[in-house]
mmCIF file of C-alpha atoms in Angstrom:
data_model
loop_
_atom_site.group_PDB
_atom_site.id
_atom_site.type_symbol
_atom_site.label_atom_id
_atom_site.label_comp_id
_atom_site.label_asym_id
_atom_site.label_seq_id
_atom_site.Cartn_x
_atom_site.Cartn_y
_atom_site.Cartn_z
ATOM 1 C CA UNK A 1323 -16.582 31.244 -3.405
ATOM 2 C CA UNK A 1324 -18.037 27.794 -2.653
ATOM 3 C CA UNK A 1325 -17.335 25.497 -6.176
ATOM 4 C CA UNK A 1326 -20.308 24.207 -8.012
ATOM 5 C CA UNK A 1327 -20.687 20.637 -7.803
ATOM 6 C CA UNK A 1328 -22.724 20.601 -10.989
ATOM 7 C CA UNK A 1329 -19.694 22.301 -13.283
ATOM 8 C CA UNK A 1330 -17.832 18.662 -12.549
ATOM 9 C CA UNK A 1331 -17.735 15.520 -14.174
ATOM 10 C CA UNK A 1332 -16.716 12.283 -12.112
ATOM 11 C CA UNK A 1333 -16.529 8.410 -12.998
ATOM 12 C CA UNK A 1334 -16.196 5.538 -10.936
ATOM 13 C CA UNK A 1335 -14.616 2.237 -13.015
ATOM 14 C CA UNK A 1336 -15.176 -0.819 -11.184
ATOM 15 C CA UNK A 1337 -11.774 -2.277 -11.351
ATOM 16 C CA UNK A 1338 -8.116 -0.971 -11.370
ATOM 17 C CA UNK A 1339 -7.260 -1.839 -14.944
ATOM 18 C CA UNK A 1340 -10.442 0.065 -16.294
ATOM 19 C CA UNK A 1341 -9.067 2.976 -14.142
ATOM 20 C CA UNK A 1342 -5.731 2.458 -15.758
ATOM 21 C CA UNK A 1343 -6.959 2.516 -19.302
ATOM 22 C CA UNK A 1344 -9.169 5.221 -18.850
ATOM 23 C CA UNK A 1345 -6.218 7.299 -17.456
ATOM 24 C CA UNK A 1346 -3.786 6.162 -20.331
ATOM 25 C CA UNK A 1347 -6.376 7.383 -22.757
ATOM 26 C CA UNK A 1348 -6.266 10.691 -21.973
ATOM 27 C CA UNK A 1349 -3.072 11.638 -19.999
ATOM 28 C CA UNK A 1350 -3.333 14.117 -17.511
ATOM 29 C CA UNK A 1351 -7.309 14.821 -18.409
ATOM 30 C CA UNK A 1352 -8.957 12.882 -15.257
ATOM 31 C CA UNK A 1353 -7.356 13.598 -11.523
ATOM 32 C CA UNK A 1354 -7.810 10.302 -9.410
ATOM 33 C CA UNK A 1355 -9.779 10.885 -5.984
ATOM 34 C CA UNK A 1356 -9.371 8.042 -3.088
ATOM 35 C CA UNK A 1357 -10.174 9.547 0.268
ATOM 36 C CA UNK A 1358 -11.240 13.568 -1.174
ATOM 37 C CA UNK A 1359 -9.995 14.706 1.583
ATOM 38 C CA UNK A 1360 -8.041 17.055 0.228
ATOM 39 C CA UNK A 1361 -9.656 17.877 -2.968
ATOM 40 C CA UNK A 1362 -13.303 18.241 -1.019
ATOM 41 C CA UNK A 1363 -11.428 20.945 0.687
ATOM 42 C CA UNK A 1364 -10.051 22.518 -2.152
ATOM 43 C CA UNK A 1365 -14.112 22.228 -4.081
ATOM 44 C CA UNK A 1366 -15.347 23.748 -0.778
ATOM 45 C CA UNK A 1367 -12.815 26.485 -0.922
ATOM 46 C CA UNK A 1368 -13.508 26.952 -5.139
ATOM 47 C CA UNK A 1369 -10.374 26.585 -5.728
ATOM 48 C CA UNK A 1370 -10.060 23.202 -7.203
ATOM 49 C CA UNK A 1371 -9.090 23.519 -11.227
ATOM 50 C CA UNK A 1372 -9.678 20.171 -12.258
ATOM 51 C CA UNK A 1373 -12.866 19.106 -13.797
ATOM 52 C CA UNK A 1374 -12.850 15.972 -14.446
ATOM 53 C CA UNK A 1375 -12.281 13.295 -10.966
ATOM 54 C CA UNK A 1376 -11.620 9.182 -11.544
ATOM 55 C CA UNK A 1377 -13.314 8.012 -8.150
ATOM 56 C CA UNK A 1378 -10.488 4.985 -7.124
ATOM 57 C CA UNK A 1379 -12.438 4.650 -3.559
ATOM 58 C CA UNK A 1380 -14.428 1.047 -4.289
ATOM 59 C CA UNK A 1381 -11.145 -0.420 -6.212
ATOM 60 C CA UNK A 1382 -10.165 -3.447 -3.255
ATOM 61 C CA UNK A 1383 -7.036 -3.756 -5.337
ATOM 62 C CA UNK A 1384 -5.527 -0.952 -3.687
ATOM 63 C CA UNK A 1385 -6.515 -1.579 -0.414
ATOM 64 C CA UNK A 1386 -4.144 -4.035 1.411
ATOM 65 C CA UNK A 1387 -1.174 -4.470 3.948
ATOM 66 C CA UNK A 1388 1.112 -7.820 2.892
ATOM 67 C CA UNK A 1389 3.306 -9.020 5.719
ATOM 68 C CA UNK A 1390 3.692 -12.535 3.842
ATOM 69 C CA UNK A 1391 7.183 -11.868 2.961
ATOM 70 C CA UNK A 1392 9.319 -11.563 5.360
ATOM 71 C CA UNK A 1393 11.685 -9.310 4.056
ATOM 72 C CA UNK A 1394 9.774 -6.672 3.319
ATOM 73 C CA UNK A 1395 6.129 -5.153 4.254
ATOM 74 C CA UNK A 1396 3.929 -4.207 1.608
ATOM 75 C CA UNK A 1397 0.905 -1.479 1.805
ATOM 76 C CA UNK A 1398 -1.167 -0.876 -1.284
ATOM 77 C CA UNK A 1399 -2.108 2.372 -1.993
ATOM 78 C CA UNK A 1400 -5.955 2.998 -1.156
ATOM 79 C CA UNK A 1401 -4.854 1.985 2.707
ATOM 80 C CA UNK A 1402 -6.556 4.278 5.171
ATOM 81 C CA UNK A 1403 -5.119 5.756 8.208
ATOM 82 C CA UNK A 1404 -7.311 3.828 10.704
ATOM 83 C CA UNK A 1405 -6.000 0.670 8.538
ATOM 84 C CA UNK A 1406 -2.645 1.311 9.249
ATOM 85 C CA UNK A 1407 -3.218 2.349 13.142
ATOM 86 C CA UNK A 1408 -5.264 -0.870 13.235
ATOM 87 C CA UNK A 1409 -2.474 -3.339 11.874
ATOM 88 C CA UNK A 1410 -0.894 -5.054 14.515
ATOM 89 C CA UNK A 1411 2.295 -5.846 12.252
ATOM 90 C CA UNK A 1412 2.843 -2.132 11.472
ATOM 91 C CA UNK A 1413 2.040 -1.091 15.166
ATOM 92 C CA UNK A 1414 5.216 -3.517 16.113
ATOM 93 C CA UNK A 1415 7.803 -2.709 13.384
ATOM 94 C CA UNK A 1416 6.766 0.329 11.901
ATOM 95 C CA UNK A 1417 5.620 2.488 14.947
ATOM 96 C CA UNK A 1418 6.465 5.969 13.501
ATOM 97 C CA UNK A 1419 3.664 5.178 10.907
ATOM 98 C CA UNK A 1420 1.394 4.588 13.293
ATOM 99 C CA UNK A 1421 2.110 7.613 15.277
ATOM 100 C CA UNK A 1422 1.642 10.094 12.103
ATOM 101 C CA UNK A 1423 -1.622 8.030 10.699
ATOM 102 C CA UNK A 1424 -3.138 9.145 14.161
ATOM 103 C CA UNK A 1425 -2.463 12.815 13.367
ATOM 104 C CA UNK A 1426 -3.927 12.917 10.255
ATOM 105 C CA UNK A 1427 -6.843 14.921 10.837
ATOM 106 C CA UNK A 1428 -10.238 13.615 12.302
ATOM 107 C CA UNK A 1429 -11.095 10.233 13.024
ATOM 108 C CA UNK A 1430 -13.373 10.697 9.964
ATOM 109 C CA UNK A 1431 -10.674 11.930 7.702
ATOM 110 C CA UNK A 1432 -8.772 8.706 8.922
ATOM 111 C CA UNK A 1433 -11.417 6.419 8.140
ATOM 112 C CA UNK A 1434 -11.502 7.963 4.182
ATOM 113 C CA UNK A 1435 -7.416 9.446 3.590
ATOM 114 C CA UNK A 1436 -5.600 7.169 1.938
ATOM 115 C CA UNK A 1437 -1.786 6.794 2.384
ATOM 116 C CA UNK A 1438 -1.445 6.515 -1.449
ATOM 117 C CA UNK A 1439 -3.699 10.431 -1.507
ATOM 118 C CA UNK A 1440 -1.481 11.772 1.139
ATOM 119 C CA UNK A 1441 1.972 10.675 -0.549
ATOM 120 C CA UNK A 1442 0.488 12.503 -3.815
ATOM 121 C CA UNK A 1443 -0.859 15.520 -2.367
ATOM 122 C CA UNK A 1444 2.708 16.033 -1.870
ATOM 123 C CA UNK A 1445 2.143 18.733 0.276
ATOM 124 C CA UNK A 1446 5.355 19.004 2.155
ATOM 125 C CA UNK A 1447 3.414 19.640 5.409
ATOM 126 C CA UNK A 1448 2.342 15.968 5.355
ATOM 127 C CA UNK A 1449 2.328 13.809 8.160
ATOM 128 C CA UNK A 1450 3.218 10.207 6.957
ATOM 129 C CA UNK A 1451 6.243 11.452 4.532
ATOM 130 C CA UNK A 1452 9.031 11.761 7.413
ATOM 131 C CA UNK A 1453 8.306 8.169 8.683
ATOM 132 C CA UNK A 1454 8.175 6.614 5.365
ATOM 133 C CA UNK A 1455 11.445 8.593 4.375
ATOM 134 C CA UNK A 1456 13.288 7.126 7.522
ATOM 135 C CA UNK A 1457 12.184 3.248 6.621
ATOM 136 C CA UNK A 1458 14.110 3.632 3.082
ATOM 137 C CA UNK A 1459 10.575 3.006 2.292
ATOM 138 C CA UNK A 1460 9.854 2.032 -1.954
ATOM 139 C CA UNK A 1461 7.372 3.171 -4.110
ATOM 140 C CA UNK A 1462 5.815 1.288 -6.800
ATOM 141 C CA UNK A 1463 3.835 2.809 -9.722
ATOM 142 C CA UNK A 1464 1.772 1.235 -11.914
ATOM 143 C CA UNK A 1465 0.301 2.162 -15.208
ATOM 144 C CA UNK A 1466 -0.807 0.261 -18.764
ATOM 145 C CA UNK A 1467 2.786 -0.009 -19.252
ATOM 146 C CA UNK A 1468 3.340 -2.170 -16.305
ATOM 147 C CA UNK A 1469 4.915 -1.270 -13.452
ATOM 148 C CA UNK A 1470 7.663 0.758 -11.387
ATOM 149 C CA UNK A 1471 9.667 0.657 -8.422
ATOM 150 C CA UNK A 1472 11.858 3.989 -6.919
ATOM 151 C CA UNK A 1473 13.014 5.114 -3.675
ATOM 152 C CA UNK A 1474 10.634 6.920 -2.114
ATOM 153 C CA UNK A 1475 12.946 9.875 -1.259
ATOM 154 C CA UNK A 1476 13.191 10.157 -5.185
ATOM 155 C CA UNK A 1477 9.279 10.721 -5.559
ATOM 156 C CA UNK A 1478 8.803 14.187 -4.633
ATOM 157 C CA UNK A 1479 10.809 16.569 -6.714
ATOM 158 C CA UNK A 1480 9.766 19.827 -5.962
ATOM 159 C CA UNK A 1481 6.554 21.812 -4.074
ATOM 160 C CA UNK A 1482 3.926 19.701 -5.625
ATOM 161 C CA UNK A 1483 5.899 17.990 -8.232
ATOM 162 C CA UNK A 1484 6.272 14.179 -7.905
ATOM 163 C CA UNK A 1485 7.720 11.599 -10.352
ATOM 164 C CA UNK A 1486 4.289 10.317 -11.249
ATOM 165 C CA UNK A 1487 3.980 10.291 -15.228
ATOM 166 C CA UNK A 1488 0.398 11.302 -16.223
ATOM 167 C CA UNK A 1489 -1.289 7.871 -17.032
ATOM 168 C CA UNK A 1490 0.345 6.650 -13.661
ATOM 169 C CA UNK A 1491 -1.352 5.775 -10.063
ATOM 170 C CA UNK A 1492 0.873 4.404 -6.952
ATOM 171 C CA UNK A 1493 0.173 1.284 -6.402
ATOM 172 C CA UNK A 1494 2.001 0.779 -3.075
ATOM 173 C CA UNK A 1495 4.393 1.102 -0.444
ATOM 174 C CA UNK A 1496 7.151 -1.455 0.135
ATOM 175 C CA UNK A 1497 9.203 -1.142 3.768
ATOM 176 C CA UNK A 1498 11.986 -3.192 4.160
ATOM 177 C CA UNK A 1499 11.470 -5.360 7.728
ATOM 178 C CA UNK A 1500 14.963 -4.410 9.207
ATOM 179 C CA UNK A 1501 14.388 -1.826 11.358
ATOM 180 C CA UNK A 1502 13.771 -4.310 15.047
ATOM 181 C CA UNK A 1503 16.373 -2.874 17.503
ATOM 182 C CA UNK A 1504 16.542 0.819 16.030
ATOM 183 C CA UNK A 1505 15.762 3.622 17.975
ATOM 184 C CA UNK A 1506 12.230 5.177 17.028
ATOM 185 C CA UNK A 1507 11.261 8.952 17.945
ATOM 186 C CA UNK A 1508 8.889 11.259 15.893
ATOM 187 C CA UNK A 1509 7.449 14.707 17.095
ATOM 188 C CA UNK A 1510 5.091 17.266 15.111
ATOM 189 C CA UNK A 1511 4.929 20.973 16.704
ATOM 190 C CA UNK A 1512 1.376 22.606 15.632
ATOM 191 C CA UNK A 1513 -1.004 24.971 16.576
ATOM 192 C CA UNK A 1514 -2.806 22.510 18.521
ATOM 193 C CA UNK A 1515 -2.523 18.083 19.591
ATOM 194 C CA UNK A 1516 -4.760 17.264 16.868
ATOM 195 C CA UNK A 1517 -6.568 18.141 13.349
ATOM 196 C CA UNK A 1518 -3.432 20.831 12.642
ATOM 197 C CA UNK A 1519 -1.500 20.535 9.786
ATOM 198 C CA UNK A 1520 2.305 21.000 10.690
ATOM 199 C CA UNK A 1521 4.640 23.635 11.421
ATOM 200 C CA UNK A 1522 7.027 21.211 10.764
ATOM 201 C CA UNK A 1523 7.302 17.385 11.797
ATOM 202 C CA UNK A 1524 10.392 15.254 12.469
ATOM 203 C CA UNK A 1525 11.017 11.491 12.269
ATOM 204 C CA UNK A 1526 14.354 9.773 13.099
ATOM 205 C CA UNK A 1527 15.424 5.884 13.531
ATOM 206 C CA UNK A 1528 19.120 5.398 14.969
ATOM 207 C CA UNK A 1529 20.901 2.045 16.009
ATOM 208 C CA UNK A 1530 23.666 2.845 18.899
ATOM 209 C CA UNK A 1531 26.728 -0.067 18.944
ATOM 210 C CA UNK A 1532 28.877 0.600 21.849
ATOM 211 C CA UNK A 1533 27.774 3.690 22.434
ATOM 212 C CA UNK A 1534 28.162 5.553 19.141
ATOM 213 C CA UNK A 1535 25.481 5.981 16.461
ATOM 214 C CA UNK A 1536 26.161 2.999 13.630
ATOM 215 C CA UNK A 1537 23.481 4.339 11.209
ATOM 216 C CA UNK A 1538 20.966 7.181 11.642
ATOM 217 C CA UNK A 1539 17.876 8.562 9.371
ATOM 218 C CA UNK A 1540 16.296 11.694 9.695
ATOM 219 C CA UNK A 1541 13.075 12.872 7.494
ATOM 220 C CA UNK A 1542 11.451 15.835 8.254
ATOM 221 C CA UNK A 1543 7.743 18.275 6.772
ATOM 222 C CA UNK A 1544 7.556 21.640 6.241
ATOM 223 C CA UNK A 1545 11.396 22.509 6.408
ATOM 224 C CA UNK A 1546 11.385 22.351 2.224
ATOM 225 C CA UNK A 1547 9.368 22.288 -0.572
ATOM 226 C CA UNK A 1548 8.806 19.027 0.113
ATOM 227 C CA UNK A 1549 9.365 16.237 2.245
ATOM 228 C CA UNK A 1550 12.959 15.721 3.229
ATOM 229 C CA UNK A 1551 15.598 13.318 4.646
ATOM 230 C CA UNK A 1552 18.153 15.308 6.535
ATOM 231 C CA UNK A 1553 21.160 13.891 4.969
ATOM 232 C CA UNK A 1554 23.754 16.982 6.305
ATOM 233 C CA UNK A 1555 22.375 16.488 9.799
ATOM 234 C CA UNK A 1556 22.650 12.512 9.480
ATOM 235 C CA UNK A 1557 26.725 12.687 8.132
ATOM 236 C CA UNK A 1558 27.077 14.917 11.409
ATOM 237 C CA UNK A 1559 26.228 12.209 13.831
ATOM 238 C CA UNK A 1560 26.837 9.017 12.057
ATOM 239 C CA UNK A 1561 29.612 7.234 13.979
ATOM 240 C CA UNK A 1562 29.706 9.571 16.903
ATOM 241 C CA UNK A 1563 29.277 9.481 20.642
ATOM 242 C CA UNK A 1564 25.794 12.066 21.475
ATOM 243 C CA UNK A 1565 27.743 14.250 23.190
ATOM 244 C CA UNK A 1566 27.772 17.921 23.471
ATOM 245 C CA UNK A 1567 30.383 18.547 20.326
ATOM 246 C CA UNK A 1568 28.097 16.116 18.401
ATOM 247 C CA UNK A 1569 25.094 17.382 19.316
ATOM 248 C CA UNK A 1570 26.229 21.542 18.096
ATOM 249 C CA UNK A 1571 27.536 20.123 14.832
ATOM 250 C CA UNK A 1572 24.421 18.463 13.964
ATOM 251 C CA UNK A 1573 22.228 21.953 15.058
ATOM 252 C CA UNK A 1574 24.736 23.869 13.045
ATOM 253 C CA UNK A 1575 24.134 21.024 9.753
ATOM 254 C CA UNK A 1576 20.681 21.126 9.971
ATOM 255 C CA UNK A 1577 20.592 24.812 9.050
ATOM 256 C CA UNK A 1578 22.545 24.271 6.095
ATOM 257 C CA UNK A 1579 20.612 21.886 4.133
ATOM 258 C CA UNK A 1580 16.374 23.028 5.024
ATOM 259 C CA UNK A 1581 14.693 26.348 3.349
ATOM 260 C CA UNK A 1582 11.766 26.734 5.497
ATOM 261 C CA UNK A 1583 9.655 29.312 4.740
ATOM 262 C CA UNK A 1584 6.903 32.221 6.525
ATOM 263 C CA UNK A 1585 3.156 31.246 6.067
ATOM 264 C CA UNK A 1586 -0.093 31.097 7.599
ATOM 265 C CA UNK A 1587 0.998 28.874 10.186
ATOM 266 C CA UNK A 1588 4.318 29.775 11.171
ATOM 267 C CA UNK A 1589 7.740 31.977 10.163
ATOM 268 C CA UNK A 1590 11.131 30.778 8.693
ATOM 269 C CA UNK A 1591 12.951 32.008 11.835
ATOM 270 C CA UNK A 1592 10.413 29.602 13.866
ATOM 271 C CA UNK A 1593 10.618 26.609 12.129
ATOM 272 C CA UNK A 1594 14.623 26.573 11.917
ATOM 273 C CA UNK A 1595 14.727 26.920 15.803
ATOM 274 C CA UNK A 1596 12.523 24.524 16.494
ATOM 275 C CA UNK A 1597 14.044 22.069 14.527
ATOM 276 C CA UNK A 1598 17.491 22.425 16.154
ATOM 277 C CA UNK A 1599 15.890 21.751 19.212
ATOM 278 C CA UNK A 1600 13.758 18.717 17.824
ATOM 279 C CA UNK A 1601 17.024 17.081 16.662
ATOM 280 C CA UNK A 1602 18.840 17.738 19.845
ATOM 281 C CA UNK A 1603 15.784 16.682 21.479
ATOM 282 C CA UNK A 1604 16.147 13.510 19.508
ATOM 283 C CA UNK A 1605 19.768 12.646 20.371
ATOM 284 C CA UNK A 1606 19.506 13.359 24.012
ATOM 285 C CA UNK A 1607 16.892 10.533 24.163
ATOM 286 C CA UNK A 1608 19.387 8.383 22.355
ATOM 287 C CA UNK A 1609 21.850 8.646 25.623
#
C-alpha cells in the first residue's frame, strides 16, 4: 500500500548548523533526506517507518569536491553522481568512482543521489562502496560536538548498521591522491547494463613492480552484509607473480572470507561463482 504523504512531517533548515542542532535536539527523532532516492521508494512502497524527514537538499555546505590540497581529494557529502562523473580531477585519479556514479540508476536519480545518501543507505548492494573501499578512502562526521574522521572500511558495521551516532551527518569523503600508476578495474554483473541494483560488484587497484603484485585492494557489494574489502583474497596475491598457482589460491580465499546470500535478484551459489571468476578476471588483465 502506497504511504500517505499527509501522515509525514518534513523541515527544511536553511543552513547546516541549524540542521545540526535540530538533530542534536532530538537524537534519532528526524531521518535526514538529500537526494530521496531511496526513501521516495521506500514512501511509494509504504514501507518507510520514519515520520519525521530533515530535508539537507538546499544546504551548499555539503555540496563540494576540494582538489586544493594536494595530498588528498576531498568530496562533501550532498555531491551528486553527475557531480562526480562531471569532475575532471576525479575522472583522472579516481576513475573507479566515476565508473560506479554512472550506474547509479537513471540519469535523474544521478542528478538528485547524493554520495553522502548512498554511503548511509548502507545497503550492501551499493555501487560507490567498492571503489571508495579500494582508495583507503576517509570519512568525516560531523555533529554539534565537532567533528570526526574514520576509515571508511570501519563505517559500515553490519546490514544497515553504520558508525553514525544519532545527532551525526557525514560531512565528507577524503581520498588520499596516491593512487597514479595503479592498476584500475571494476565490474558489476546485474540483471541488465543499467538502472539494476547489483548481484554483486567488484572493484580492485593493484601496482605490479617487476612483475609481481607490490600492493593490491579489493572491495566488493552484495557478497556480505555490507560492503567489503577482500582482505583474504588480497594476502593471497600480494607479492606474487599472476600466475596459475596464484590465481587458484586467491579463488579458493575469496570463498573463505564473503557470506553471500539467495534473494530476489540472485542465489548464494551464483554470486560466489561469479566472483571467483571476477577476481580471476581481474588478475588476468594485470598480466
Amino acid at each position: 500500500m502506497r504511504s500517505n504523504a499527509a501522515e509525514y512531517d518534513l523541515i527544511a533548515p536553511k543552513t547546516l548548523d541549524a540542521v545540526l542542532n535540530a538533530i542534536a535536539a532530538e537524537p534519532g527523532a528526524l531521518t535526514p533526506i538529500a537526494g530521496g532516492t531511496e526513501l521516495m521508494v521506500a514512501l511509494g512502497a509504504g514501507r518507510l517507518q520514519p515520520r519525521r524527514l530533515i530535508s539537507l537538499g538546499n544546504l551548499r555546505e555539503l555540496r563540494f569536491i576540494d582538489a586544493s590540497d594536494t595530498d588528498t581529494l576531498r568530496i562533501g557529502a550532498n555531491t551528486t553522481f553527475t557531480d562526480l562523473r562531471r569532475s575532471s580531477v576525479i575522472a583522472e585519479e579516481f576513475p573507479l568512482l566515476v565508473q560506479t556514479a554512472s550506474w547509479t540508476g537513471s540519469i535523474a536519480n544521478q542528478n538528485r543521489g547524493t554520495i553522502g545518501g548512498n554511503i548511509a543507505n548502507a545497503s550492501p548492494a551499493a555501487d560507490s562502496p567498492p571503489a571508495l573501499l579500494v582508495y583507503d578512502a576517509q570519512i568525516e562526521l560531523i555533529s554539534t560536538r565537532g567533528t570526526r574522521t574514520l576509515p571508511y572500511n570501519e563505517f559500515h558495521l553490519s546490514y544497515k548498521r553504520t558508525a553514525l551516532a544519532h545527532d551525526e551527518l557525514i560531512f565528507a569523503l577524503h581520498l588520499p591522491r596516491r593512487f597514479t600508476g595503479y592498476k584500475q578495474w571494476v565490474r558489476k554483473v546485474g540483471t541488465r547494463n543499467a538502472q539494476a541494483i547489483a548481484k554483486i560488484a567488484i572493484a580492485a587497484i593493484a601496482m605490479i613492480d617487476d612483475s609481481k603484485v607490490k600492493e593490491i585492494r579489493i572491495g566488493a557489494a552484495s557478497l556480505k552484509d555490507r560492503p567489503a574489502r577482500l582482505y583474504a583474497v588480497e594476502n593471497e596475491i600480494a607479492g606474487h607473480a599472476i600466475d596459475t598457482k596464484t590465481i587458484t589460491n586467491a579463488r579458493a580465499a575469496l570463498l573463505t572470507e564473503i557470506a553471500p546470500i539467495d534473494d530476489i535478484r540472485s542465489t548464494a551459489k551464483y554470486r560466489s561463482a561469479v566472483a571467483q571468476n571476477l577476481i580471476e578476471e581481474f588478475l588476468r588483465s594485470l598480466r
